[in-house]
């Protein structure tokens, strides 16, 4: 398969599953991971190390991590919202933790019970604790809009990055549209500003929700600025439990379709991905989205409820 020009980070097993009430059996989750890998996805956010009381769907993340050792070339990523959970993940052998904090104070307090500056302090400690064989990603939530405060000032994003980037310029940094209210000009402007302000950062990523139907447009806007790492969720599963009104992530199959139509390789086989997305959309309690899955199913007379 052609080497990808765009790296897709499949976040469905974490962002897509976390808000689902009925517990998805661990073996079912493992089967989804294996099928996503078989479709060509190599970077998969498999879960998060969080309080099982807060997000019971994520309680089996250590078991999923162990299962990933049987899948060569799979790079499992794990979300961590605090120093405590990050250290636990590292102790369990996680080599690609994703630390999340919010630009807006209200969302950070609602999400991780901390002021953003407290989260910055914990991030700096995680950088110090990171073993030599580990990579690190930083997810900045509410970069464009906050469900409690409204539109977020771009300068606030840059000021927060000024506190974070020097600690580990080589980290992957993702600017997240948590509520799905961003629009393409806003996305292009912020990524352009961030890339110009922090040229030492080589890896920028975009995380888009499709609440208002602009997920794909926002992904493309980020791509126009040079972003080559894109988060997506198979079947468009998602919706942040801590961001009222936010719906699912941009669908992986929609992102793959768009880039392939543009002649841009992703390394993902759409024919293999569609059946996985169809099954993902059928998960009880899930909130799915996207358009390509249904369009291809209709064209091929396949059943995709």
PDB file of C-alpha atoms in Angstrom:
ATOM      1  CA  UNK A   1       0.000   0.000   0.000  1.00  0.00           C
ATOM      2  CA  UNK A   2       1.182   3.532  -0.813  1.00  0.00           C
ATOM      3  CA  UNK A   3       2.891   5.312   2.055  1.00  0.00           C
ATOM      4  CA  UNK A   4       0.450   7.757   3.642  1.00  0.00           C
ATOM      5  CA  UNK A   5       0.767  11.499   3.159  1.00  0.00           C
ATOM      6  CA  UNK A   6      -1.722  11.919   6.008  1.00  0.00           C
ATOM      7  CA  UNK A   7      -1.551  10.001   9.279  1.00  0.00           C
ATOM      8  CA  UNK A   8      -4.950   9.130  10.685  1.00  0.00           C
ATOM      9  CA  UNK A   9      -5.290   8.671  14.426  1.00  0.00           C
ATOM     10  CA  UNK A  10      -8.328   6.486  15.056  1.00  0.00           C
ATOM     11  CA  UNK A  11      -9.954   7.742  18.253  1.00  0.00           C
ATOM     12  CA  UNK A  12     -13.201   5.766  18.135  1.00  0.00           C
ATOM     13  CA  UNK A  13     -12.195   3.173  20.747  1.00  0.00           C
ATOM     14  CA  UNK A  14     -11.638   6.017  23.200  1.00  0.00           C
ATOM     15  CA  UNK A  15     -13.559   9.119  22.190  1.00  0.00           C
ATOM     16  CA  UNK A  16     -16.274   7.135  20.455  1.00  0.00           C
ATOM     17  CA  UNK A  17     -16.833   4.570  23.169  1.00  0.00           C
ATOM     18  CA  UNK A  18     -16.342   6.635  26.336  1.00  0.00           C
ATOM     19  CA  UNK A  19     -19.846   8.106  26.466  1.00  0.00           C
ATOM     20  CA  UNK A  20     -21.694   4.871  25.691  1.00  0.00           C
ATOM     21  CA  UNK A  21     -23.688   3.677  28.708  1.00  0.00           C
ATOM     22  CA  UNK A  22     -24.053  -0.079  28.161  1.00  0.00           C
ATOM     23  CA  UNK A  23     -20.623  -1.624  28.724  1.00  0.00           C
ATOM     24  CA  UNK A  24     -19.099  -2.950  25.526  1.00  0.00           C
ATOM     25  CA  UNK A  25     -17.544  -6.364  26.257  1.00  0.00           C
ATOM     26  CA  UNK A  26     -13.768  -6.235  26.270  1.00  0.00           C
ATOM     27  CA  UNK A  27     -13.502  -8.951  23.634  1.00  0.00           C
ATOM     28  CA  UNK A  28     -15.740  -6.906  21.340  1.00  0.00           C
ATOM     29  CA  UNK A  29     -13.457  -3.912  21.783  1.00  0.00           C
ATOM     30  CA  UNK A  30     -10.422  -6.050  21.000  1.00  0.00           C
ATOM     31  CA  UNK A  31     -12.149  -7.323  17.858  1.00  0.00           C
ATOM     32  CA  UNK A  32     -12.791  -3.742  16.734  1.00  0.00           C
ATOM     33  CA  UNK A  33      -9.127  -2.859  17.340  1.00  0.00           C
ATOM     34  CA  UNK A  34      -8.004  -5.831  15.269  1.00  0.00           C
ATOM     35  CA  UNK A  35     -10.364  -4.977  12.413  1.00  0.00           C
ATOM     36  CA  UNK A  36      -9.374  -1.303  12.409  1.00  0.00           C
ATOM     37  CA  UNK A  37      -5.742  -2.372  12.252  1.00  0.00           C
ATOM     38  CA  UNK A  38      -6.525  -4.760   9.386  1.00  0.00           C
ATOM     39  CA  UNK A  39      -8.096  -1.847   7.499  1.00  0.00           C
ATOM     40  CA  UNK A  40      -4.759  -0.022   7.665  1.00  0.00           C
ATOM     41  CA  UNK A  41      -5.078   2.107  10.787  1.00  0.00           C
ATOM     42  CA  UNK A  42      -1.851   1.960  12.755  1.00  0.00           C
ATOM     43  CA  UNK A  43      -2.269   4.805  15.265  1.00  0.00           C
ATOM     44  CA  UNK A  44      -5.248   3.984  17.475  1.00  0.00           C
ATOM     45  CA  UNK A  45      -6.306   5.654  20.716  1.00  0.00           C
ATOM     46  CA  UNK A  46      -7.475   2.536  22.505  1.00  0.00           C
ATOM     47  CA  UNK A  47      -8.820   4.062  25.718  1.00  0.00           C
ATOM     48  CA  UNK A  48      -7.970   6.257  28.659  1.00  0.00           C
ATOM     49  CA  UNK A  49      -6.607   5.923  32.156  1.00  0.00           C
ATOM     50  CA  UNK A  50      -9.297   7.689  34.138  1.00  0.00           C
ATOM     51  CA  UNK A  51     -11.508   7.095  37.127  1.00  0.00           C
ATOM     52  CA  UNK A  52     -13.731   4.096  36.439  1.00  0.00           C
ATOM     53  CA  UNK A  53     -16.446   5.912  38.361  1.00  0.00           C
ATOM     54  CA  UNK A  54     -16.285   8.884  35.991  1.00  0.00           C
ATOM     55  CA  UNK A  55     -16.043   6.851  32.774  1.00  0.00           C
ATOM     56  CA  UNK A  56     -16.875   3.197  33.444  1.00  0.00           C
ATOM     57  CA  UNK A  57     -16.579   2.338  29.742  1.00  0.00           C
ATOM     58  CA  UNK A  58     -12.823   2.951  30.006  1.00  0.00           C
ATOM     59  CA  UNK A  59     -12.250   0.610  32.962  1.00  0.00           C
ATOM     60  CA  UNK A  60     -10.777  -2.157  30.779  1.00  0.00           C
ATOM     61  CA  UNK A  61      -8.115  -0.005  29.087  1.00  0.00           C
ATOM     62  CA  UNK A  62      -5.256  -1.990  30.735  1.00  0.00           C
ATOM     63  CA  UNK A  63      -6.698  -5.223  29.270  1.00  0.00           C
ATOM     64  CA  UNK A  64      -6.927  -3.609  25.833  1.00  0.00           C
ATOM     65  CA  UNK A  65      -3.345  -2.416  26.150  1.00  0.00           C
ATOM     66  CA  UNK A  66      -2.200  -5.956  26.934  1.00  0.00           C
ATOM     67  CA  UNK A  67      -4.109  -7.305  23.928  1.00  0.00           C
ATOM     68  CA  UNK A  68      -2.334  -4.822  21.641  1.00  0.00           C
ATOM     69  CA  UNK A  69       0.987  -6.559  22.246  1.00  0.00           C
ATOM     70  CA  UNK A  70      -0.309  -9.363  20.014  1.00  0.00           C
ATOM     71  CA  UNK A  71      -0.811  -6.955  17.095  1.00  0.00           C
ATOM     72  CA  UNK A  72       2.597  -6.158  15.558  1.00  0.00           C
ATOM     73  CA  UNK A  73       3.065  -2.603  14.262  1.00  0.00           C
ATOM     74  CA  UNK A  74       0.029  -1.257  16.114  1.00  0.00           C
ATOM     75  CA  UNK A  75       0.801   1.938  18.012  1.00  0.00           C
ATOM     76  CA  UNK A  76      -1.700   2.085  20.888  1.00  0.00           C
ATOM     77  CA  UNK A  77      -2.305   5.521  22.329  1.00  0.00           C
ATOM     78  CA  UNK A  78      -3.898   6.183  25.702  1.00  0.00           C
ATOM     79  CA  UNK A  79      -5.449   9.391  27.007  1.00  0.00           C
ATOM     80  CA  UNK A  80      -4.383  10.598  30.464  1.00  0.00           C
ATOM     81  CA  UNK A  81      -5.954  13.648  32.174  1.00  0.00           C
ATOM     82  CA  UNK A  82      -3.610  13.966  35.155  1.00  0.00           C
ATOM     83  CA  UNK A  83      -0.160  13.180  36.470  1.00  0.00           C
ATOM     84  CA  UNK A  84      -1.509  10.349  38.613  1.00  0.00           C
ATOM     85  CA  UNK A  85      -3.140   8.604  35.686  1.00  0.00           C
ATOM     86  CA  UNK A  86      -0.152   9.253  33.444  1.00  0.00           C
ATOM     87  CA  UNK A  87       2.243   7.610  35.901  1.00  0.00           C
ATOM     88  CA  UNK A  88      -0.093   4.627  36.192  1.00  0.00           C
ATOM     89  CA  UNK A  89      -0.206   4.324  32.409  1.00  0.00           C
ATOM     90  CA  UNK A  90       3.573   4.518  32.112  1.00  0.00           C
ATOM     91  CA  UNK A  91       3.936   1.851  34.793  1.00  0.00           C
ATOM     92  CA  UNK A  92       1.660  -0.385  32.702  1.00  0.00           C
ATOM     93  CA  UNK A  93       3.917   0.022  29.694  1.00  0.00           C
ATOM     94  CA  UNK A  94       2.125   2.768  27.742  1.00  0.00           C
ATOM     95  CA  UNK A  95       4.604   4.279  25.289  1.00  0.00           C
ATOM     96  CA  UNK A  96       2.338   6.895  23.704  1.00  0.00           C
ATOM     97  CA  UNK A  97       0.311   8.765  26.347  1.00  0.00           C
ATOM     98  CA  UNK A  98      -1.881  11.687  25.329  1.00  0.00           C
ATOM     99  CA  UNK A  99      -2.200  14.377  27.962  1.00  0.00           C
ATOM    100  CA  UNK A 100      -5.324  16.507  27.735  1.00  0.00           C
ATOM    101  CA  UNK A 101      -6.042  19.945  29.123  1.00  0.00           C
ATOM    102  CA  UNK A 102      -8.417  22.710  28.130  1.00  0.00           C
ATOM    103  CA  UNK A 103      -7.695  26.283  27.135  1.00  0.00           C
ATOM    104  CA  UNK A 104     -10.815  27.531  28.925  1.00  0.00           C
ATOM    105  CA  UNK A 105     -10.784  27.380  32.709  1.00  0.00           C
ATOM    106  CA  UNK A 106     -14.421  26.318  33.049  1.00  0.00           C
ATOM    107  CA  UNK A 107     -14.066  23.329  30.755  1.00  0.00           C
ATOM    108  CA  UNK A 108     -10.786  22.248  32.339  1.00  0.00           C
ATOM    109  CA  UNK A 109     -12.386  22.373  35.782  1.00  0.00           C
ATOM    110  CA  UNK A 110     -15.426  20.475  34.514  1.00  0.00           C
ATOM    111  CA  UNK A 111     -13.309  17.900  32.704  1.00  0.00           C
ATOM    112  CA  UNK A 112     -10.303  17.307  34.969  1.00  0.00           C
ATOM    113  CA  UNK A 113     -11.187  19.323  38.111  1.00  0.00           C
ATOM    114  CA  UNK A 114      -8.193  21.648  37.780  1.00  0.00           C
ATOM    115  CA  UNK A 115      -7.249  25.157  36.735  1.00  0.00           C
ATOM    116  CA  UNK A 116      -5.375  25.038  33.400  1.00  0.00           C
ATOM    117  CA  UNK A 117      -2.204  26.227  35.134  1.00  0.00           C
ATOM    118  CA  UNK A 118      -2.402  23.213  37.469  1.00  0.00           C
ATOM    119  CA  UNK A 119      -2.664  20.968  34.418  1.00  0.00           C
ATOM    120  CA  UNK A 120       0.354  22.715  32.897  1.00  0.00           C
ATOM    121  CA  UNK A 121       2.339  21.868  36.025  1.00  0.00           C
ATOM    122  CA  UNK A 122       1.333  18.222  35.775  1.00  0.00           C
ATOM    123  CA  UNK A 123       2.267  18.131  32.084  1.00  0.00           C
ATOM    124  CA  UNK A 124       5.752  19.393  32.911  1.00  0.00           C
ATOM    125  CA  UNK A 125       6.123  16.607  35.467  1.00  0.00           C
ATOM    126  CA  UNK A 126       4.954  14.012  32.941  1.00  0.00           C
ATOM    127  CA  UNK A 127       7.620  15.204  30.510  1.00  0.00           C
ATOM    128  CA  UNK A 128      10.225  14.655  33.234  1.00  0.00           C
ATOM    129  CA  UNK A 129       8.878  11.171  34.006  1.00  0.00           C
ATOM    130  CA  UNK A 130       8.678  10.045  30.384  1.00  0.00           C
ATOM    131  CA  UNK A 131      10.986   7.081  29.642  1.00  0.00           C
ATOM    132  CA  UNK A 132      13.362   7.233  26.688  1.00  0.00           C
ATOM    133  CA  UNK A 133      11.261   4.828  24.618  1.00  0.00           C
ATOM    134  CA  UNK A 134       8.037   6.821  24.986  1.00  0.00           C
ATOM    135  CA  UNK A 135       6.444   9.441  22.792  1.00  0.00           C
ATOM    136  CA  UNK A 136       4.026  12.100  23.996  1.00  0.00           C
ATOM    137  CA  UNK A 137       1.034  13.921  22.646  1.00  0.00           C
ATOM    138  CA  UNK A 138      -0.641  17.039  23.983  1.00  0.00           C
ATOM    139  CA  UNK A 139      -4.358  17.547  23.323  1.00  0.00           C
ATOM    140  CA  UNK A 140      -5.540  21.121  23.798  1.00  0.00           C
ATOM    141  CA  UNK A 141      -9.310  21.058  24.182  1.00  0.00           C
ATOM    142  CA  UNK A 142     -11.606  24.047  23.569  1.00  0.00           C
ATOM    143  CA  UNK A 143      -9.134  25.737  21.240  1.00  0.00           C
ATOM    144  CA  UNK A 144     -11.966  27.283  19.245  1.00  0.00           C
ATOM    145  CA  UNK A 145     -15.067  27.213  21.425  1.00  0.00           C
ATOM    146  CA  UNK A 146     -16.013  26.351  24.996  1.00  0.00           C
ATOM    147  CA  UNK A 147     -19.441  24.964  25.889  1.00  0.00           C
ATOM    148  CA  UNK A 148     -19.527  27.258  28.924  1.00  0.00           C
ATOM    149  CA  UNK A 149     -17.631  30.379  27.824  1.00  0.00           C
ATOM    150  CA  UNK A 150     -18.289  30.567  24.090  1.00  0.00           C
ATOM    151  CA  UNK A 151     -15.712  31.410  21.425  1.00  0.00           C
ATOM    152  CA  UNK A 152     -12.128  31.104  22.651  1.00  0.00           C
ATOM    153  CA  UNK A 153      -9.599  33.853  21.966  1.00  0.00           C
ATOM    154  CA  UNK A 154      -6.764  32.680  19.721  1.00  0.00           C
ATOM    155  CA  UNK A 155      -4.235  34.564  21.835  1.00  0.00           C
ATOM    156  CA  UNK A 156      -5.318  32.479  24.843  1.00  0.00           C
ATOM    157  CA  UNK A 157      -4.365  29.322  22.937  1.00  0.00           C
ATOM    158  CA  UNK A 158      -0.953  30.746  22.046  1.00  0.00           C
ATOM    159  CA  UNK A 159      -0.313  31.899  25.631  1.00  0.00           C
ATOM    160  CA  UNK A 160      -1.037  28.411  26.912  1.00  0.00           C
ATOM    161  CA  UNK A 161       1.239  26.861  24.292  1.00  0.00           C
ATOM    162  CA  UNK A 162       4.027  29.213  25.402  1.00  0.00           C
ATOM    163  CA  UNK A 163       3.927  27.469  28.777  1.00  0.00           C
ATOM    164  CA  UNK A 164       3.883  23.975  27.275  1.00  0.00           C
ATOM    165  CA  UNK A 165       5.971  23.822  24.124  1.00  0.00           C
ATOM    166  CA  UNK A 166       9.437  24.559  25.610  1.00  0.00           C
ATOM    167  CA  UNK A 167       9.221  21.501  27.893  1.00  0.00           C
ATOM    168  CA  UNK A 168       9.089  19.109  24.928  1.00  0.00           C
ATOM    169  CA  UNK A 169       9.153  20.712  21.463  1.00  0.00           C
ATOM    170  CA  UNK A 170       9.150  17.238  19.919  1.00  0.00           C
ATOM    171  CA  UNK A 171       5.756  16.329  21.313  1.00  0.00           C
ATOM    172  CA  UNK A 172       2.802  15.928  18.984  1.00  0.00           C
ATOM    173  CA  UNK A 173       0.371  18.796  19.576  1.00  0.00           C
ATOM    174  CA  UNK A 174      -3.306  18.589  18.695  1.00  0.00           C
ATOM    175  CA  UNK A 175      -5.652  21.564  18.567  1.00  0.00           C
ATOM    176  CA  UNK A 176      -9.154  20.301  19.305  1.00  0.00           C
ATOM    177  CA  UNK A 177     -12.552  21.617  18.273  1.00  0.00           C
ATOM    178  CA  UNK A 178     -14.289  20.154  21.294  1.00  0.00           C
ATOM    179  CA  UNK A 179     -17.807  21.416  20.573  1.00  0.00           C
ATOM    180  CA  UNK A 180     -17.739  21.236  16.777  1.00  0.00           C
ATOM    181  CA  UNK A 181     -18.534  24.952  16.455  1.00  0.00           C
ATOM    182  CA  UNK A 182     -15.318  25.935  14.660  1.00  0.00           C
ATOM    183  CA  UNK A 183     -15.452  27.053  11.045  1.00  0.00           C
ATOM    184  CA  UNK A 184     -12.735  26.629   8.373  1.00  0.00           C
ATOM    185  CA  UNK A 185     -11.395  30.191   8.353  1.00  0.00           C
ATOM    186  CA  UNK A 186     -11.030  30.083  12.142  1.00  0.00           C
ATOM    187  CA  UNK A 187      -9.244  26.727  11.962  1.00  0.00           C
ATOM    188  CA  UNK A 188      -6.884  27.850   9.232  1.00  0.00           C
ATOM    189  CA  UNK A 189      -6.109  31.083  11.064  1.00  0.00           C
ATOM    190  CA  UNK A 190      -5.305  29.442  14.415  1.00  0.00           C
ATOM    191  CA  UNK A 191      -3.147  26.683  12.950  1.00  0.00           C
ATOM    192  CA  UNK A 192      -1.273  29.244  10.834  1.00  0.00           C
ATOM    193  CA  UNK A 193      -0.646  31.379  13.905  1.00  0.00           C
ATOM    194  CA  UNK A 194       0.465  28.400  16.006  1.00  0.00           C
ATOM    195  CA  UNK A 195       2.804  27.040  13.345  1.00  0.00           C
ATOM    196  CA  UNK A 196       4.360  30.472  12.811  1.00  0.00           C
ATOM    197  CA  UNK A 197       4.766  31.098  16.544  1.00  0.00           C
ATOM    198  CA  UNK A 198       6.215  27.664  17.339  1.00  0.00           C
ATOM    199  CA  UNK A 199       8.297  26.571  14.325  1.00  0.00           C
ATOM    200  CA  UNK A 200      10.156  24.097  16.555  1.00  0.00           C
ATOM    201  CA  UNK A 201       7.029  21.904  16.673  1.00  0.00           C
ATOM    202  CA  UNK A 202       7.121  19.425  13.785  1.00  0.00           C
ATOM    203  CA  UNK A 203       3.941  17.475  14.509  1.00  0.00           C
ATOM    204  CA  UNK A 204       0.619  19.278  14.595  1.00  0.00           C
ATOM    205  CA  UNK A 205      -2.698  17.432  14.633  1.00  0.00           C
ATOM    206  CA  UNK A 206      -6.343  18.398  14.261  1.00  0.00           C
ATOM    207  CA  UNK A 207      -9.273  16.946  16.217  1.00  0.00           C
ATOM    208  CA  UNK A 208     -12.649  17.881  14.743  1.00  0.00           C
ATOM    209  CA  UNK A 209     -16.193  17.173  15.840  1.00  0.00           C
ATOM    210  CA  UNK A 210     -18.987  17.262  13.297  1.00  0.00           C
ATOM    211  CA  UNK A 211     -21.721  18.826  15.435  1.00  0.00           C
ATOM    212  CA  UNK A 212     -22.631  21.443  12.831  1.00  0.00           C
ATOM    213  CA  UNK A 213     -21.523  19.519   9.741  1.00  0.00           C
ATOM    214  CA  UNK A 214     -18.177  21.300   9.307  1.00  0.00           C
ATOM    215  CA  UNK A 215     -15.894  18.511  10.514  1.00  0.00           C
ATOM    216  CA  UNK A 216     -14.482  17.621   7.090  1.00  0.00           C
ATOM    217  CA  UNK A 217     -14.178  21.267   6.058  1.00  0.00           C
ATOM    218  CA  UNK A 218     -12.211  21.976   9.230  1.00  0.00           C
ATOM    219  CA  UNK A 219      -9.922  18.992   8.640  1.00  0.00           C
ATOM    220  CA  UNK A 220      -9.200  20.300   5.155  1.00  0.00           C
ATOM    221  CA  UNK A 221      -8.599  23.804   6.500  1.00  0.00           C
ATOM    222  CA  UNK A 222      -5.982  22.420   8.895  1.00  0.00           C
ATOM    223  CA  UNK A 223      -4.449  20.385   6.045  1.00  0.00           C
ATOM    224  CA  UNK A 224      -4.047  23.593   4.006  1.00  0.00           C
ATOM    225  CA  UNK A 225      -1.774  24.976   6.744  1.00  0.00           C
ATOM    226  CA  UNK A 226       0.487  21.911   6.661  1.00  0.00           C
ATOM    227  CA  UNK A 227      -1.165  19.711   9.307  1.00  0.00           C
ATOM    228  CA  UNK A 228      -0.691  16.066   8.381  1.00  0.00           C
ATOM    229  CA  UNK A 229      -2.067  14.264  11.466  1.00  0.00           C
ATOM    230  CA  UNK A 230      -5.841  13.929  11.665  1.00  0.00           C
ATOM    231  CA  UNK A 231      -8.020  12.462  14.413  1.00  0.00           C
ATOM    232  CA  UNK A 232     -11.149  10.644  13.295  1.00  0.00           C
ATOM    233  CA  UNK A 233     -13.594   8.109  14.685  1.00  0.00           C
ATOM    234  CA  UNK A 234     -14.977   5.168  12.752  1.00  0.00           C
ATOM    235  CA  UNK A 235     -18.731   5.525  12.146  1.00  0.00           C
ATOM    236  CA  UNK A 236     -18.431   9.084  13.454  1.00  0.00           C
ATOM    237  CA  UNK A 237     -18.802   7.769  16.992  1.00  0.00           C
ATOM    238  CA  UNK A 238     -18.215  10.224  19.786  1.00  0.00           C
ATOM    239  CA  UNK A 239     -19.497  13.165  21.736  1.00  0.00           C
ATOM    240  CA  UNK A 240     -17.715  14.595  24.754  1.00  0.00           C
ATOM    241  CA  UNK A 241     -19.509  13.791  28.058  1.00  0.00           C
ATOM    242  CA  UNK A 242     -18.032  17.022  29.450  1.00  0.00           C
ATOM    243  CA  UNK A 243     -19.087  19.258  26.539  1.00  0.00           C
ATOM    244  CA  UNK A 244     -22.880  19.538  26.466  1.00  0.00           C
ATOM    245  CA  UNK A 245     -24.261  19.490  22.939  1.00  0.00           C
ATOM    246  CA  UNK A 246     -21.155  18.138  21.217  1.00  0.00           C
ATOM    247  CA  UNK A 247     -21.840  15.255  18.866  1.00  0.00           C
ATOM    248  CA  UNK A 248     -19.493  12.712  17.353  1.00  0.00           C
ATOM    249  CA  UNK A 249     -16.094  13.115  15.804  1.00  0.00           C
ATOM    250  CA  UNK A 250     -15.602  13.481  12.093  1.00  0.00           C
ATOM    251  CA  UNK A 251     -16.023   9.971  10.660  1.00  0.00           C
ATOM    252  CA  UNK A 252     -12.840   8.120   9.719  1.00  0.00           C
ATOM    253  CA  UNK A 253     -14.429   6.764   6.553  1.00  0.00           C
ATOM    254  CA  UNK A 254     -15.434  10.295   5.495  1.00  0.00           C
ATOM    255  CA  UNK A 255     -11.885  11.575   6.032  1.00  0.00           C
ATOM    256  CA  UNK A 256     -10.423   8.651   4.091  1.00  0.00           C
ATOM    257  CA  UNK A 257     -12.906   9.181   1.244  1.00  0.00           C
ATOM    258  CA  UNK A 258     -12.103  12.903   1.019  1.00  0.00           C
ATOM    259  CA  UNK A 259      -8.341  12.481   0.958  1.00  0.00           C
ATOM    260  CA  UNK A 260      -8.424   9.564  -1.466  1.00  0.00           C
ATOM    261  CA  UNK A 261     -10.638  11.550  -3.843  1.00  0.00           C
ATOM    262  CA  UNK A 262      -8.007  14.293  -3.646  1.00  0.00           C
ATOM    263  CA  UNK A 263      -5.278  11.776  -4.490  1.00  0.00           C
ATOM    264  CA  UNK A 264      -3.763  11.953  -1.001  1.00  0.00           C
ATOM    265  CA  UNK A 265      -2.859   8.531   0.472  1.00  0.00           C
ATOM    266  CA  UNK A 266      -3.900   7.664   4.015  1.00  0.00           C
ATOM    267  CA  UNK A 267      -2.759   4.043   4.170  1.00  0.00           C
ATOM    268  CA  UNK A 268      -6.341   2.960   4.932  1.00  0.00           C
ATOM    269  CA  UNK A 269      -8.368   0.554   2.806  1.00  0.00           C
ATOM    270  CA  UNK A 270     -11.858   2.046   2.593  1.00  0.00           C
ATOM    271  CA  UNK A 271     -13.419  -1.253   1.482  1.00  0.00           C
ATOM    272  CA  UNK A 272     -12.124  -2.906   4.653  1.00  0.00           C
ATOM    273  CA  UNK A 273     -13.089   0.028   6.847  1.00  0.00           C
ATOM    274  CA  UNK A 274     -16.727   0.375   5.797  1.00  0.00           C
ATOM    275  CA  UNK A 275     -17.922  -2.936   7.344  1.00  0.00           C
ATOM    276  CA  UNK A 276     -16.211  -1.989  10.619  1.00  0.00           C
ATOM    277  CA  UNK A 277     -17.922   1.389  10.539  1.00  0.00           C
ATOM    278  CA  UNK A 278     -21.275  -0.229   9.833  1.00  0.00           C
ATOM    279  CA  UNK A 279     -20.863  -2.469  12.870  1.00  0.00           C
ATOM    280  CA  UNK A 280     -19.682   0.478  14.944  1.00  0.00           C
ATOM    281  CA  UNK A 281     -22.786   2.444  14.033  1.00  0.00           C
ATOM    282  CA  UNK A 282     -24.865  -0.436  15.355  1.00  0.00           C
ATOM    283  CA  UNK A 283     -23.406  -0.390  18.868  1.00  0.00           C
ATOM    284  CA  UNK A 284     -26.231   0.018  21.353  1.00  0.00           C
ATOM    285  CA  UNK A 285     -26.117   3.412  23.016  1.00  0.00           C
ATOM    286  CA  UNK A 286     -23.656   4.854  20.517  1.00  0.00           C
ATOM    287  CA  UNK A 287     -23.983   8.185  18.739  1.00  0.00           C
ATOM    288  CA  UNK A 288     -22.827   7.761  15.143  1.00  0.00           C
ATOM    289  CA  UNK A 289     -22.461  10.127  12.213  1.00  0.00           C
ATOM    290  CA  UNK A 290     -20.834  10.584   8.838  1.00  0.00           C
ATOM    291  CA  UNK A 291     -22.131  10.184   5.295  1.00  0.00           C
ATOM    292  CA  UNK A 292     -19.792   7.912   3.331  1.00  0.00           C
ATOM    293  CA  UNK A 293     -20.728   4.747   5.207  1.00  0.00           C
ATOM    294  CA  UNK A 294     -24.389   4.966   4.205  1.00  0.00           C
ATOM    295  CA  UNK A 295     -23.606   6.121   0.665  1.00  0.00           C
ATOM    296  CA  UNK A 296     -21.327   3.168  -0.037  1.00  0.00           C
ATOM    297  CA  UNK A 297     -23.697   0.727   1.640  1.00  0.00           C
ATOM    298  CA  UNK A 298     -26.533   1.987  -0.583  1.00  0.00           C
ATOM    299  CA  UNK A 299     -24.389   1.732  -3.707  1.00  0.00           C
ATOM    300  CA  UNK A 300     -23.314  -1.818  -2.962  1.00  0.00           C
ATOM    301  CA  UNK A 301     -26.682  -2.943  -1.569  1.00  0.00           C
ATOM    302  CA  UNK A 302     -24.940  -3.821   1.683  1.00  0.00           C
ATOM    303  CA  UNK A 303     -26.830  -3.668   4.954  1.00  0.00           C
ATOM    304  CA  UNK A 304     -25.543  -0.900   7.222  1.00  0.00           C
ATOM    305  CA  UNK A 305     -28.041   0.123   9.894  1.00  0.00           C
TER     306      UNK A 305
END
